Amino acid sequence: MTRSKEGFMRRLVLVCLFAACSLNMSAQKFALVDMEYILKNIPAYERANEQLNQVSKKWQAEVEAISTEAQTMYKNYQNEVVFLSQEQKKARQDAIMEKEKAAADLKKKYFGPDGELFKKRTSLMTPIQEEIYNAVKDIADLRGYQLILDRASDSGIIFGSPKIDISNEVLQKLGYAN
């Protein structure tokens, strides 16, 4: 084959490939949802968030109370250190360290990666998330969407036509007419 025929054949193959991909892409249907918008319109989500905030404040106050005790113990120790024997100093230092450790342990218990707040959030939010997922899946199946993206996430969506946003439809499916 000559060089010009070879170039022509490559271009022809590329054009055919591009055309085939274009046809395939045009057959796919996409939609957007705005999870922030959906969640703001679900009263159970707002109640769950309020409950999490309340329990978080309560637990934070408990941790801060123990931390404050440790700080008070340390200040008292500093004021009295000149009057204490070595044994008393050691006992006070150990008590302060133990109180600080108790605060750190309680903080980890409540707010750590597998802490009580995480467990509580999971138990409250998972049913709501599953209900939303099922509604989105049902709509996707009904309408033939292959891909539904969350407009509210940091997924890099620069523009999404309101025509393909199904957020209100999801809310209606969940029983929250808008």
PDB file of N, CA and C in Angstrom, residues 79-114:
ATOM      1  N   ASN A  79       0.364  25.092  91.664  1.00  0.00           N
ATOM      2  CA  ASN A  79       0.331  26.012  92.804  1.00  0.00           C
ATOM      3  C   ASN A  79       0.884  25.370  94.070  1.00  0.00           C
ATOM      4  N   GLU A  80       0.756  24.074  94.187  1.00  0.00           N
ATOM      5  CA  GLU A  80       1.131  23.378  95.424  1.00  0.00           C
ATOM      6  C   GLU A  80       2.418  22.564  95.301  1.00  0.00           C
ATOM      7  N   VAL A  81       3.014  22.539  94.123  1.00  0.00           N
ATOM      8  CA  VAL A  81       4.150  21.639  93.879  1.00  0.00           C
ATOM      9  C   VAL A  81       5.309  21.855  94.864  1.00  0.00           C
ATOM     10  N   VAL A  82       5.545  23.101  95.264  1.00  0.00           N
ATOM     11  CA  VAL A  82       6.675  23.365  96.169  1.00  0.00           C
ATOM     12  C   VAL A  82       6.441  22.781  97.563  1.00  0.00           C
ATOM     13  N   PHE A  83       5.179  22.524  97.910  1.00  0.00           N
ATOM     14  CA  PHE A  83       4.858  22.007  99.241  1.00  0.00           C
ATOM     15  C   PHE A  83       4.718  20.491  99.279  1.00  0.00           C
ATOM     16  N   LEU A  84       4.833  19.844  98.120  1.00  0.00           N
ATOM     17  CA  LEU A  84       4.576  18.407  98.040  1.00  0.00           C
ATOM     18  C   LEU A  84       5.862  17.589  98.110  1.00  0.00           C
ATOM     19  N   SER A  85       5.736  16.413  98.713  1.00  0.00           N
ATOM     20  CA  SER A  85       6.863  15.479  98.728  1.00  0.00           C
ATOM     21  C   SER A  85       6.946  14.820  97.360  1.00  0.00           C
ATOM     22  N   GLN A  86       8.040  14.118  97.135  1.00  0.00           N
ATOM     23  CA  GLN A  86       8.230  13.422  95.861  1.00  0.00           C
ATOM     24  C   GLN A  86       7.091  12.430  95.609  1.00  0.00           C
ATOM     25  N   GLU A  87       6.692  11.713  96.647  1.00  0.00           N
ATOM     26  CA  GLU A  87       5.613  10.735  96.509  1.00  0.00           C
ATOM     27  C   GLU A  87       4.292  11.424  96.159  1.00  0.00           C
ATOM     28  N   GLN A  88       4.039  12.559  96.812  1.00  0.00           N
ATOM     29  CA  GLN A  88       2.808  13.303  96.529  1.00  0.00           C
ATOM     30  C   GLN A  88       2.829  13.866  95.101  1.00  0.00           C
ATOM     31  N   LYS A  89       4.004  14.361  94.695  1.00  0.00           N
ATOM     32  CA  LYS A  89       4.146  14.872  93.317  1.00  0.00           C
ATOM     33  C   LYS A  89       3.827  13.769  92.316  1.00  0.00           C
ATOM     34  N   LYS A  90       4.431  12.612  92.544  1.00  0.00           N
ATOM     35  CA  LYS A  90       4.229  11.474  91.643  1.00  0.00           C
ATOM     36  C   LYS A  90       2.759  11.073  91.614  1.00  0.00           C
ATOM     37  N   ALA A  91       2.118  11.029  92.764  1.00  0.00           N
ATOM     38  CA  ALA A  91       0.700  10.635  92.847  1.00  0.00           C
ATOM     39  C   ALA A  91      -0.166  11.649  92.095  1.00  0.00           C
ATOM     40  N   ARG A  92       0.114  12.913  92.298  1.00  0.00           N
ATOM     41  CA  ARG A  92      -0.671  13.956  91.608  1.00  0.00           C
ATOM     42  C   ARG A  92      -0.443  13.899  90.093  1.00  0.00           C
ATOM     43  N   GLN A  93       0.793  13.737  89.674  1.00  0.00           N
ATOM     44  CA  GLN A  93       1.103  13.645  88.242  1.00  0.00           C
ATOM     45  C   GLN A  93       0.388  12.455  87.619  1.00  0.00           C
ATOM     46  N   ASP A  94       0.420  11.325  88.320  1.00  0.00           N
ATOM     47  CA  ASP A  94      -0.269  10.124  87.821  1.00  0.00           C
ATOM     48  C   ASP A  94      -1.776  10.366  87.716  1.00  0.00           C
ATOM     49  N   ALA A  95      -2.350  11.031  88.715  1.00  0.00           N
ATOM     50  CA  ALA A  95      -3.791  11.305  88.709  1.00  0.00           C
ATOM     51  C   ALA A  95      -4.153  12.244  87.552  1.00  0.00           C
ATOM     52  N   ILE A  96      -3.313  13.245  87.319  1.00  0.00           N
ATOM     53  CA  ILE A  96      -3.559  14.183  86.206  1.00  0.00           C
ATOM     54  C   ILE A  96      -3.480  13.444  84.882  1.00  0.00           C
ATOM     55  N   MET A  97      -2.443  12.624  84.717  1.00  0.00           N
ATOM     56  CA  MET A  97      -2.282  11.871  83.471  1.00  0.00           C
ATOM     57  C   MET A  97      -3.445  10.893  83.273  1.00  0.00           C
ATOM     58  N   GLU A  98      -3.893  10.290  84.357  1.00  0.00           N
ATOM     59  CA  GLU A  98      -5.012   9.363  84.265  1.00  0.00           C
ATOM     60  C   GLU A  98      -6.296  10.095  83.850  1.00  0.00           C
ATOM     61  N   LYS A  99      -6.501  11.291  84.393  1.00  0.00           N
ATOM     62  CA  LYS A  99      -7.687  12.086  84.041  1.00  0.00           C
ATOM     63  C   LYS A  99      -7.617  12.522  82.574  1.00  0.00           C
ATOM     64  N   GLU A 100      -6.433  12.928  82.105  1.00  0.00           N
ATOM     65  CA  GLU A 100      -6.266  13.313  80.701  1.00  0.00           C
ATOM     66  C   GLU A 100      -6.509  12.116  79.780  1.00  0.00           C
ATOM     67  N   LYS A 101      -6.032  10.952  80.207  1.00  0.00           N
ATOM     68  CA  LYS A 101      -6.250   9.733  79.431  1.00  0.00           C
ATOM     69  C   LYS A 101      -7.734   9.385  79.393  1.00  0.00           C
ATOM     70  N   ALA A 102      -8.425   9.569  80.514  1.00  0.00           N
ATOM     71  CA  ALA A 102      -9.870   9.290  80.552  1.00  0.00           C
ATOM     72  C   ALA A 102     -10.611  10.198  79.569  1.00  0.00           C
ATOM     73  N   ALA A 103     -10.213  11.463  79.495  1.00  0.00           N
ATOM     74  CA  ALA A 103     -10.838  12.394  78.548  1.00  0.00           C
ATOM     75  C   ALA A 103     -10.560  11.956  77.108  1.00  0.00           C
ATOM     76  N   ALA A 104      -9.320  11.581  76.835  1.00  0.00           N
ATOM     77  CA  ALA A 104      -8.956  11.140  75.484  1.00  0.00           C
ATOM     78  C   ALA A 104      -9.684   9.846  75.110  1.00  0.00           C
ATOM     79  N   ASP A 105      -9.789   8.929  76.061  1.00  0.00           N
ATOM     80  CA  ASP A 105     -10.488   7.665  75.802  1.00  0.00           C
ATOM     81  C   ASP A 105     -11.976   7.894  75.538  1.00  0.00           C
ATOM     82  N   LEU A 106     -12.581   8.788  76.331  1.00  0.00           N
ATOM     83  CA  LEU A 106     -13.998   9.088  76.142  1.00  0.00           C
ATOM     84  C   LEU A 106     -14.233   9.767  74.794  1.00  0.00           C
ATOM     85  N   LYS A 107     -13.326  10.668  74.439  1.00  0.00           N
ATOM     86  CA  LYS A 107     -13.433  11.344  73.141  1.00  0.00           C
ATOM     87  C   LYS A 107     -13.351  10.319  72.008  1.00  0.00           C
ATOM     88  N   LYS A 108     -12.425   9.392  72.128  1.00  0.00           N
ATOM     89  CA  LYS A 108     -12.285   8.346  71.103  1.00  0.00           C
ATOM     90  C   LYS A 108     -13.529   7.462  71.067  1.00  0.00           C
ATOM     91  N   LYS A 109     -14.056   7.133  72.251  1.00  0.00           N
ATOM     92  CA  LYS A 109     -15.250   6.274  72.320  1.00  0.00           C
ATOM     93  C   LYS A 109     -16.427   6.940  71.606  1.00  0.00           C
ATOM     94  N   TYR A 110     -16.599   8.236  71.822  1.00  0.00           N
ATOM     95  CA  TYR A 110     -17.729   8.939  71.234  1.00  0.00           C
ATOM     96  C   TYR A 110     -17.481   9.383  69.794  1.00  0.00           C
ATOM     97  N   PHE A 111     -16.295   9.930  69.540  1.00  0.00           N
ATOM     98  CA  PHE A 111     -16.055  10.601  68.266  1.00  0.00           C
ATOM     99  C   PHE A 111     -15.021   9.932  67.373  1.00  0.00           C
ATOM    100  N   GLY A 112     -14.495   8.806  67.772  1.00  0.00           N
ATOM    101  CA  GLY A 112     -13.492   8.101  66.978  1.00  0.00           C
ATOM    102  C   GLY A 112     -14.090   7.522  65.696  1.00  0.00           C
ATOM    103  N   PRO A 113     -13.242   6.974  64.838  1.00  0.00           N
ATOM    104  CA  PRO A 113     -13.692   6.438  63.547  1.00  0.00           C
ATOM    105  C   PRO A 113     -14.805   5.393  63.674  1.00  0.00           C
ATOM    106  N   ASP A 114     -14.769   4.589  64.708  1.00  0.00           N
ATOM    107  CA  ASP A 114     -15.822   3.591  64.942  1.00  0.00           C
ATOM    108  C   ASP A 114     -16.566   3.911  66.233  1.00  0.00           C
TER     109      ASP A 114
END
